[in-house]
Short mmCIF file of N, CA and C and ligand atoms in Angstrom, two decimals:
data_model
loop_
_atom_site.label_atom_id
_atom_site.label_comp_id
_atom_site.label_asym_id
_atom_site.label_seq_id
_atom_site.Cartn_x
_atom_site.Cartn_y
_atom_site.Cartn_z
N MET A 1 87.65 99.64 77.61
CA MET A 1 87.15 99.44 78.99
C MET A 1 88.18 98.67 79.80
N LYS A 2 88.52 99.22 80.95
CA LYS A 2 89.51 98.59 81.82
C LYS A 2 88.82 97.54 82.71
N ILE A 3 89.17 96.26 82.48
CA ILE A 3 88.54 95.19 83.27
C ILE A 3 89.62 94.47 84.09
N PHE A 4 89.41 94.37 85.38
CA PHE A 4 90.33 93.67 86.28
C PHE A 4 89.67 92.37 86.77
N VAL A 5 90.50 91.37 87.04
CA VAL A 5 89.99 90.13 87.65
C VAL A 5 90.66 89.97 89.01
N TYR A 6 89.88 89.70 90.02
CA TYR A 6 90.42 89.46 91.37
C TYR A 6 90.08 88.01 91.75
N PRO A 7 91.05 87.10 91.63
CA PRO A 7 90.75 85.69 91.87
C PRO A 7 91.02 85.25 93.31
N GLY A 8 90.35 84.18 93.70
CA GLY A 8 90.62 83.64 95.03
C GLY A 8 89.67 82.51 95.37
N SER A 9 89.92 81.91 96.54
CA SER A 9 89.04 80.83 97.02
C SER A 9 87.85 81.42 97.79
N PHE A 10 88.09 82.50 98.51
CA PHE A 10 87.06 83.19 99.29
C PHE A 10 86.28 82.21 100.18
N ASP A 11 87.02 81.49 101.00
CA ASP A 11 86.42 80.41 101.82
C ASP A 11 86.55 80.72 103.32
N PRO A 12 85.86 81.73 103.86
CA PRO A 12 84.92 82.65 103.25
C PRO A 12 85.59 83.99 102.94
N VAL A 13 84.82 84.89 102.28
CA VAL A 13 85.31 86.24 102.02
C VAL A 13 85.51 86.94 103.37
N THR A 14 86.57 87.74 103.45
CA THR A 14 86.84 88.50 104.69
C THR A 14 86.82 90.00 104.37
N ASN A 15 86.90 90.80 105.41
CA ASN A 15 86.96 92.25 105.19
C ASN A 15 88.25 92.66 104.49
N GLY A 16 89.27 91.82 104.58
CA GLY A 16 90.51 92.08 103.85
C GLY A 16 90.27 91.99 102.35
N HIS A 17 89.52 90.96 101.92
CA HIS A 17 89.16 90.84 100.50
C HIS A 17 88.30 92.04 100.06
N ILE A 18 87.32 92.36 100.89
CA ILE A 18 86.39 93.45 100.53
C ILE A 18 87.16 94.76 100.35
N ASP A 19 88.13 94.98 101.21
CA ASP A 19 88.94 96.20 101.12
C ASP A 19 89.68 96.26 99.77
N ILE A 20 90.29 95.14 99.37
CA ILE A 20 91.00 95.11 98.08
C ILE A 20 89.99 95.30 96.93
N ILE A 21 88.85 94.63 97.03
CA ILE A 21 87.82 94.72 95.97
C ILE A 21 87.37 96.18 95.78
N GLN A 22 87.10 96.85 96.90
CA GLN A 22 86.61 98.24 96.79
C GLN A 22 87.68 99.16 96.21
N ARG A 23 88.92 98.96 96.65
CA ARG A 23 90.00 99.84 96.16
C ARG A 23 90.31 99.54 94.69
N ALA A 24 90.24 98.25 94.30
CA ALA A 24 90.52 97.90 92.90
C ALA A 24 89.37 98.39 92.01
N ALA A 25 88.14 98.25 92.50
CA ALA A 25 86.98 98.67 91.70
C ALA A 25 87.02 100.17 91.41
N ALA A 26 87.67 100.91 92.30
CA ALA A 26 87.75 102.37 92.14
C ALA A 26 88.72 102.78 91.02
N ILE A 27 89.59 101.86 90.59
CA ILE A 27 90.57 102.24 89.56
C ILE A 27 90.38 101.46 88.24
N CYS A 28 89.22 100.80 88.11
CA CYS A 28 88.93 100.15 86.82
C CYS A 28 87.46 100.38 86.46
N ASP A 29 87.08 99.97 85.26
CA ASP A 29 85.68 100.14 84.86
C ASP A 29 84.83 98.99 85.39
N LYS A 30 85.43 97.78 85.33
CA LYS A 30 84.69 96.61 85.82
C LYS A 30 85.65 95.68 86.56
N LEU A 31 85.25 95.24 87.73
CA LEU A 31 86.06 94.29 88.48
C LEU A 31 85.30 92.97 88.57
N ILE A 32 85.96 91.91 88.10
CA ILE A 32 85.33 90.59 88.18
C ILE A 32 85.97 89.82 89.33
N VAL A 33 85.17 89.50 90.33
CA VAL A 33 85.68 88.68 91.44
C VAL A 33 85.49 87.23 90.99
N ALA A 34 86.60 86.52 90.86
CA ALA A 34 86.57 85.17 90.28
C ALA A 34 86.80 84.12 91.37
N VAL A 35 85.76 83.37 91.64
CA VAL A 35 85.83 82.39 92.72
C VAL A 35 86.28 81.03 92.15
N LEU A 36 87.36 80.53 92.71
CA LEU A 36 87.92 79.28 92.21
C LEU A 36 87.04 78.09 92.55
N VAL A 37 86.73 77.30 91.54
CA VAL A 37 86.04 76.03 91.77
C VAL A 37 87.13 75.08 92.27
N ASN A 38 87.28 74.99 93.59
CA ASN A 38 88.42 74.23 94.13
C ASN A 38 88.29 72.76 93.80
N GLN A 39 89.25 72.26 93.05
CA GLN A 39 89.19 70.84 92.72
C GLN A 39 89.99 70.00 93.71
N SER A 40 91.19 70.47 94.02
CA SER A 40 92.02 69.70 94.96
C SER A 40 91.86 70.23 96.38
N LYS A 41 91.62 71.55 96.48
CA LYS A 41 91.54 72.17 97.80
C LYS A 41 90.23 71.81 98.47
N ASN A 42 90.27 71.51 99.73
CA ASN A 42 89.05 71.23 100.45
C ASN A 42 88.49 72.52 101.01
N SER A 43 87.41 73.00 100.43
CA SER A 43 86.86 74.23 100.99
C SER A 43 85.73 73.91 101.94
N LEU A 44 85.60 74.73 102.97
CA LEU A 44 84.53 74.52 103.95
C LEU A 44 83.19 74.88 103.32
N PHE A 45 83.17 76.00 102.61
CA PHE A 45 81.93 76.46 101.99
C PHE A 45 81.86 75.96 100.54
N SER A 46 80.66 75.61 100.10
CA SER A 46 80.50 75.16 98.70
C SER A 46 80.72 76.35 97.78
N LEU A 47 80.90 76.07 96.51
CA LEU A 47 81.09 77.14 95.53
C LEU A 47 79.91 78.12 95.57
N GLU A 48 78.69 77.56 95.62
CA GLU A 48 77.48 78.40 95.62
C GLU A 48 77.47 79.30 96.86
N GLU A 49 77.84 78.73 98.01
CA GLU A 49 77.85 79.54 99.24
C GLU A 49 78.88 80.66 99.17
N ARG A 50 80.07 80.34 98.62
CA ARG A 50 81.13 81.35 98.52
C ARG A 50 80.72 82.49 97.59
N VAL A 51 80.08 82.11 96.48
CA VAL A 51 79.61 83.12 95.52
C VAL A 51 78.50 83.97 96.15
N GLU A 52 77.55 83.31 96.82
CA GLU A 52 76.42 84.03 97.43
C GLU A 52 76.89 84.99 98.51
N MET A 53 77.87 84.56 99.32
CA MET A 53 78.38 85.43 100.39
C MET A 53 79.03 86.67 99.80
N LEU A 54 79.76 86.48 98.70
CA LEU A 54 80.39 87.63 98.04
C LEU A 54 79.33 88.57 97.49
N LYS A 55 78.32 88.00 96.82
CA LYS A 55 77.27 88.83 96.22
C LYS A 55 76.56 89.64 97.30
N ALA A 56 76.26 88.99 98.43
CA ALA A 56 75.55 89.68 99.51
C ALA A 56 76.42 90.80 100.09
N SER A 57 77.73 90.57 100.13
CA SER A 57 78.64 91.57 100.72
C SER A 57 78.93 92.72 99.77
N LEU A 58 78.68 92.50 98.48
CA LEU A 58 79.09 93.51 97.48
C LEU A 58 77.89 94.13 96.77
N SER A 59 76.72 94.06 97.42
CA SER A 59 75.51 94.54 96.74
C SER A 59 75.58 96.03 96.42
N CYS A 60 76.41 96.77 97.13
CA CYS A 60 76.46 98.22 96.86
C CYS A 60 77.63 98.62 95.96
N CYS A 61 78.26 97.64 95.29
CA CYS A 61 79.37 97.98 94.38
C CYS A 61 78.91 97.72 92.94
N PRO A 62 78.45 98.76 92.25
CA PRO A 62 77.82 98.56 90.93
C PRO A 62 78.75 98.00 89.85
N ASN A 63 80.05 98.28 89.92
CA ASN A 63 80.93 97.80 88.84
C ASN A 63 81.67 96.51 89.21
N VAL A 64 81.13 95.79 90.21
CA VAL A 64 81.75 94.52 90.61
C VAL A 64 80.82 93.36 90.24
N GLU A 65 81.42 92.36 89.58
CA GLU A 65 80.64 91.17 89.18
C GLU A 65 81.29 89.96 89.86
N VAL A 66 80.48 89.04 90.35
CA VAL A 66 81.03 87.84 90.98
C VAL A 66 80.80 86.65 90.05
N CYS A 67 81.87 85.92 89.72
CA CYS A 67 81.78 84.76 88.82
C CYS A 67 82.56 83.61 89.44
N SER A 68 82.34 82.41 88.94
CA SER A 68 83.20 81.30 89.35
C SER A 68 84.03 80.89 88.15
N PHE A 69 85.17 80.26 88.43
CA PHE A 69 86.00 79.78 87.31
C PHE A 69 86.74 78.52 87.70
N SER A 70 87.06 77.71 86.67
CA SER A 70 87.93 76.56 86.87
C SER A 70 88.94 76.60 85.74
N GLY A 71 89.98 75.84 85.84
CA GLY A 71 91.01 75.87 84.79
C GLY A 71 91.96 77.02 85.01
N LEU A 72 92.63 77.43 83.94
CA LEU A 72 93.64 78.47 84.06
C LEU A 72 93.02 79.85 84.25
N LEU A 73 93.59 80.59 85.18
CA LEU A 73 93.11 81.94 85.46
C LEU A 73 93.26 82.85 84.24
N VAL A 74 94.41 82.74 83.54
CA VAL A 74 94.62 83.63 82.38
C VAL A 74 93.60 83.36 81.27
N GLU A 75 93.18 82.10 81.17
CA GLU A 75 92.18 81.78 80.14
C GLU A 75 90.84 82.42 80.49
N PHE A 76 90.52 82.35 81.79
CA PHE A 76 89.28 82.97 82.27
C PHE A 76 89.34 84.49 82.02
N ALA A 77 90.49 85.09 82.36
CA ALA A 77 90.66 86.53 82.20
C ALA A 77 90.51 86.91 80.72
N ARG A 78 91.15 86.14 79.86
CA ARG A 78 91.09 86.40 78.42
C ARG A 78 89.64 86.35 77.93
N LYS A 79 88.92 85.29 78.36
CA LYS A 79 87.52 85.12 77.93
C LYS A 79 86.65 86.31 78.36
N LYS A 80 87.00 86.86 79.54
CA LYS A 80 86.21 87.98 80.07
C LYS A 80 86.68 89.33 79.55
N GLY A 81 87.73 89.31 78.75
CA GLY A 81 88.25 90.58 78.21
C GLY A 81 89.03 91.39 79.23
N ALA A 82 89.52 90.72 80.28
CA ALA A 82 90.27 91.44 81.34
C ALA A 82 91.74 91.57 80.96
N GLN A 83 92.32 92.71 81.30
CA GLN A 83 93.73 92.96 80.99
C GLN A 83 94.61 92.81 82.23
N VAL A 84 93.98 92.81 83.40
CA VAL A 84 94.75 92.86 84.65
C VAL A 84 94.21 91.85 85.67
N ILE A 85 95.18 91.16 86.33
CA ILE A 85 94.84 90.30 87.47
C ILE A 85 95.25 91.10 88.70
N ILE A 86 94.35 91.28 89.62
CA ILE A 86 94.69 92.05 90.82
C ILE A 86 94.89 91.08 91.99
N LYS A 87 95.95 91.30 92.76
CA LYS A 87 96.24 90.45 93.91
C LYS A 87 96.52 91.35 95.12
N GLY A 88 96.14 90.87 96.28
CA GLY A 88 96.44 91.59 97.52
C GLY A 88 97.66 90.97 98.19
N LEU A 89 98.53 91.82 98.70
CA LEU A 89 99.69 91.31 99.45
C LEU A 89 99.58 91.79 100.89
N ARG A 90 99.68 90.84 101.82
CA ARG A 90 99.58 91.22 103.24
C ARG A 90 100.95 91.41 103.86
N ALA A 91 101.78 90.41 103.70
CA ALA A 91 103.10 90.46 104.34
C ALA A 91 104.12 89.89 103.37
N VAL A 92 105.38 89.95 103.76
CA VAL A 92 106.46 89.44 102.91
C VAL A 92 106.22 87.95 102.61
N SER A 93 105.58 87.25 103.55
CA SER A 93 105.33 85.82 103.38
C SER A 93 104.44 85.52 102.18
N ASP A 94 103.59 86.46 101.77
CA ASP A 94 102.75 86.25 100.58
C ASP A 94 103.55 86.39 99.29
N TYR A 95 104.66 87.12 99.40
CA TYR A 95 105.35 87.60 98.20
C TYR A 95 105.89 86.49 97.30
N GLU A 96 106.56 85.52 97.92
CA GLU A 96 107.26 84.51 97.12
C GLU A 96 106.30 83.72 96.21
N TYR A 97 105.20 83.27 96.80
CA TYR A 97 104.21 82.49 96.06
C TYR A 97 103.54 83.36 94.99
N GLU A 98 103.21 84.58 95.37
CA GLU A 98 102.53 85.48 94.42
C GLU A 98 103.46 85.86 93.27
N LEU A 99 104.75 86.00 93.58
CA LEU A 99 105.73 86.34 92.55
C LEU A 99 105.79 85.21 91.51
N GLN A 100 105.83 83.98 92.02
CA GLN A 100 105.87 82.80 91.15
C GLN A 100 104.62 82.77 90.25
N MET A 101 103.45 82.98 90.86
CA MET A 101 102.20 82.94 90.07
C MET A 101 102.16 84.07 89.04
N ALA A 102 102.64 85.25 89.44
CA ALA A 102 102.62 86.40 88.51
C ALA A 102 103.52 86.10 87.30
N HIS A 103 104.71 85.55 87.55
CA HIS A 103 105.61 85.23 86.44
C HIS A 103 105.03 84.14 85.55
N LEU A 104 104.45 83.11 86.18
CA LEU A 104 103.86 82.02 85.40
C LEU A 104 102.69 82.51 84.56
N ASN A 105 101.85 83.34 85.16
CA ASN A 105 100.70 83.86 84.41
C ASN A 105 101.15 84.74 83.25
N LYS A 106 102.24 85.48 83.47
CA LYS A 106 102.79 86.34 82.40
C LYS A 106 103.34 85.47 81.27
N LYS A 107 103.95 84.34 81.66
CA LYS A 107 104.49 83.41 80.66
C LYS A 107 103.34 82.79 79.85
N LEU A 108 102.25 82.48 80.57
CA LEU A 108 101.10 81.86 79.89
C LEU A 108 100.36 82.85 78.98
N ASP A 109 100.33 84.11 79.39
CA ASP A 109 99.71 85.13 78.55
C ASP A 109 100.38 86.47 78.79
N ASP A 110 101.19 86.85 77.84
CA ASP A 110 102.00 88.06 77.97
C ASP A 110 101.16 89.34 77.99
N ASN A 111 99.92 89.23 77.53
CA ASN A 111 99.08 90.44 77.46
C ASN A 111 98.36 90.75 78.77
N ILE A 112 98.45 89.83 79.73
CA ILE A 112 97.74 90.05 80.99
C ILE A 112 98.75 90.39 82.09
N GLU A 113 98.55 91.52 82.72
CA GLU A 113 99.46 91.99 83.77
C GLU A 113 98.91 91.62 85.14
N THR A 114 99.82 91.35 86.09
CA THR A 114 99.38 91.18 87.48
C THR A 114 99.72 92.47 88.23
N LEU A 115 98.75 93.00 88.92
CA LEU A 115 98.96 94.20 89.74
C LEU A 115 98.80 93.84 91.20
N PHE A 116 99.76 94.26 92.03
CA PHE A 116 99.67 93.97 93.46
C PHE A 116 99.21 95.20 94.22
N MET A 117 98.30 94.95 95.15
CA MET A 117 97.82 96.02 96.00
C MET A 117 98.13 95.62 97.44
N MET A 118 98.72 96.53 98.20
CA MET A 118 99.05 96.20 99.59
C MET A 118 97.76 96.17 100.43
N ALA A 119 97.59 95.12 101.20
CA ALA A 119 96.43 95.05 102.10
C ALA A 119 96.53 96.21 103.09
N SER A 120 95.40 96.78 103.45
CA SER A 120 95.40 97.83 104.47
C SER A 120 95.98 97.25 105.76
N LEU A 121 96.66 98.10 106.48
CA LEU A 121 97.32 97.66 107.72
C LEU A 121 96.33 96.95 108.66
N ASN A 122 95.10 97.48 108.70
CA ASN A 122 94.04 96.91 109.56
C ASN A 122 93.78 95.43 109.29
N TYR A 123 94.02 95.02 108.03
CA TYR A 123 93.68 93.65 107.63
C TYR A 123 94.89 92.82 107.29
N SER A 124 96.07 93.32 107.61
CA SER A 124 97.29 92.64 107.15
C SER A 124 97.50 91.32 107.90
N TYR A 125 96.76 91.11 108.96
CA TYR A 125 96.89 89.87 109.76
C TYR A 125 95.76 88.89 109.45
N LEU A 126 94.86 89.30 108.56
CA LEU A 126 93.60 88.57 108.38
C LEU A 126 93.66 87.54 107.25
N SER A 127 93.04 86.38 107.46
CA SER A 127 92.92 85.39 106.39
C SER A 127 91.63 84.60 106.60
N SER A 128 91.19 83.91 105.55
CA SER A 128 89.98 83.09 105.68
C SER A 128 90.21 81.98 106.72
N SER A 129 91.41 81.41 106.75
CA SER A 129 91.70 80.33 107.71
C SER A 129 91.62 80.83 109.14
N ILE A 130 92.13 82.06 109.36
CA ILE A 130 92.08 82.63 110.71
C ILE A 130 90.63 82.82 111.16
N VAL A 131 89.79 83.28 110.22
CA VAL A 131 88.37 83.49 110.52
C VAL A 131 87.72 82.15 110.92
N LYS A 132 88.06 81.08 110.19
CA LYS A 132 87.49 79.76 110.49
C LYS A 132 87.98 79.27 111.85
N ASP A 133 89.28 79.44 112.11
CA ASP A 133 89.87 79.00 113.39
C ASP A 133 89.23 79.71 114.57
N ILE A 134 89.11 81.04 114.46
CA ILE A 134 88.56 81.83 115.57
C ILE A 134 87.12 81.37 115.85
N THR A 135 86.34 81.19 114.78
CA THR A 135 84.93 80.79 114.95
C THR A 135 84.85 79.41 115.60
N LEU A 136 85.69 78.52 115.12
CA LEU A 136 85.71 77.15 115.63
C LEU A 136 86.04 77.13 117.13
N LEU A 137 86.87 78.05 117.53
CA LEU A 137 87.30 78.10 118.93
C LEU A 137 86.41 79.01 119.79
N GLY A 138 85.31 79.49 119.19
CA GLY A 138 84.33 80.26 119.96
C GLY A 138 84.64 81.74 120.08
N GLY A 139 85.60 82.23 119.31
CA GLY A 139 85.93 83.66 119.36
C GLY A 139 85.00 84.49 118.49
N ASP A 140 85.06 85.81 118.67
CA ASP A 140 84.17 86.71 117.94
C ASP A 140 84.85 87.21 116.66
N ILE A 141 84.16 87.08 115.53
CA ILE A 141 84.73 87.51 114.25
C ILE A 141 84.19 88.87 113.80
N GLU A 142 83.59 89.60 114.75
CA GLU A 142 83.08 90.95 114.44
C GLU A 142 84.22 91.81 113.88
N GLY A 143 83.95 92.47 112.79
CA GLY A 143 84.97 93.36 112.19
C GLY A 143 85.93 92.63 111.24
N LEU A 144 85.88 91.31 111.25
CA LEU A 144 86.79 90.55 110.38
C LEU A 144 86.11 90.12 109.07
N VAL A 145 84.78 90.01 109.13
CA VAL A 145 84.02 89.61 107.94
C VAL A 145 82.85 90.58 107.75
N PRO A 146 82.30 90.67 106.52
CA PRO A 146 81.16 91.57 106.33
C PRO A 146 80.01 91.19 107.27
N LYS A 147 79.36 92.24 107.82
CA LYS A 147 78.28 92.01 108.80
C LYS A 147 77.18 91.09 108.26
N VAL A 148 76.81 91.25 106.98
CA VAL A 148 75.70 90.49 106.41
C VAL A 148 75.94 88.98 106.35
N ILE A 149 77.19 88.56 106.45
CA ILE A 149 77.45 87.11 106.34
C ILE A 149 77.99 86.51 107.63
N LYS A 150 78.15 87.35 108.66
CA LYS A 150 78.75 86.87 109.91
C LYS A 150 77.98 85.67 110.49
N SER A 151 76.65 85.80 110.59
CA SER A 151 75.89 84.71 111.22
C SER A 151 75.91 83.45 110.34
N ALA A 152 75.93 83.63 109.01
CA ALA A 152 75.97 82.46 108.11
C ALA A 152 77.28 81.69 108.31
N ILE A 153 78.36 82.41 108.54
CA ILE A 153 79.66 81.76 108.74
C ILE A 153 79.65 80.97 110.05
N ILE A 154 79.14 81.62 111.09
CA ILE A 154 79.10 80.96 112.41
C ILE A 154 78.23 79.70 112.34
N GLU A 155 77.06 79.83 111.70
CA GLU A 155 76.11 78.73 111.58
C GLU A 155 76.75 77.54 110.85
N LYS A 156 77.41 77.85 109.73
CA LYS A 156 78.02 76.80 108.91
C LYS A 156 79.09 76.04 109.71
N ILE A 157 79.90 76.81 110.42
CA ILE A 157 81.00 76.17 111.16
C ILE A 157 80.44 75.32 112.30
N LYS A 158 79.38 75.84 112.94
CA LYS A 158 78.75 75.09 114.03
C LYS A 158 78.17 73.77 113.51
N THR A 159 77.46 73.83 112.38
CA THR A 159 76.81 72.62 111.85
C THR A 159 77.86 71.64 111.33
N THR A 160 78.94 72.15 110.77
CA THR A 160 80.00 71.27 110.26
C THR A 160 80.66 70.54 111.42
N GLN A 161 80.78 71.27 112.53
CA GLN A 161 81.43 70.72 113.73
C GLN A 161 80.65 69.55 114.32
N GLN A 162 79.30 69.66 114.18
CA GLN A 162 78.44 68.63 114.79
C GLN A 162 78.51 67.30 114.05
N LYS A 163 78.94 67.34 112.77
CA LYS A 163 78.92 66.12 111.95
C LYS A 163 79.97 65.12 112.40
O1 PNS B 1 92.57 82.53 97.58
P1 PNS B 1 93.65 81.64 97.03
O2 PNS B 1 93.34 80.19 97.34
O3 PNS B 1 95.02 82.05 97.48
O4 PNS B 1 93.60 81.82 95.42
C1 PNS B 1 94.46 81.08 94.58
C2 PNS B 1 94.19 81.34 93.10
C3 PNS B 1 92.72 81.13 92.76
C4 PNS B 1 94.55 82.78 92.77
C5 PNS B 1 95.10 80.37 92.30
O5 PNS B 1 94.94 79.09 92.79
C6 PNS B 1 94.80 80.34 90.79
O6 PNS B 1 95.06 81.30 90.10
N1 PNS B 1 94.24 79.21 90.32
C7 PNS B 1 93.87 79.01 88.94
C8 PNS B 1 94.73 77.97 88.22
C9 PNS B 1 95.87 78.62 87.49
O7 PNS B 1 95.68 79.48 86.64
N2 PNS B 1 97.08 78.21 87.84
C10 PNS B 1 98.29 78.75 87.28
C11 PNS B 1 98.70 80.00 88.03
S1 PNS B 1 100.39 80.09 88.05
#
């Protein structure tokens, strides 16, 4: 069974992530979306919120599972029986960091391959930070995030702003 892992912070999930998830799920038997339990990174959304938003957005993808993980990604992948880490690349600027992580992960576990998928042109400018910035500044995020979670994102940012 071909199992892929797609890791990330997903703070929050965007349509760019969903696009990679759907395309990756089409070429494996099971895709595990692995949400990082951010220890040092300050995420706006809690781990539970990030996982729930992904689950709500992926309800129609039968071979996609959403999990959280902490520690080394390769260890998580090994435990789940995954052979491949899937990563999305948007622009050349993503490449250097992703190259470093791919080599390090290969060094940590030679049996796990990293596969890169080019982000669709439509989403090559999109990031979770951009979604947060636009919302914070009162812009419309229609088309940038899954419809089912759009209002939850706006609500969260509004309430966080009031604090
Ligand atoms: O969405 P992000 O924040 O770019 O995702 C980063 C992620 C989760 C892919 C990366 O931080 C990661 O793999 N963390 C797990 C810790 C680990 O295995 N580090 C060694 C990789 S070289």
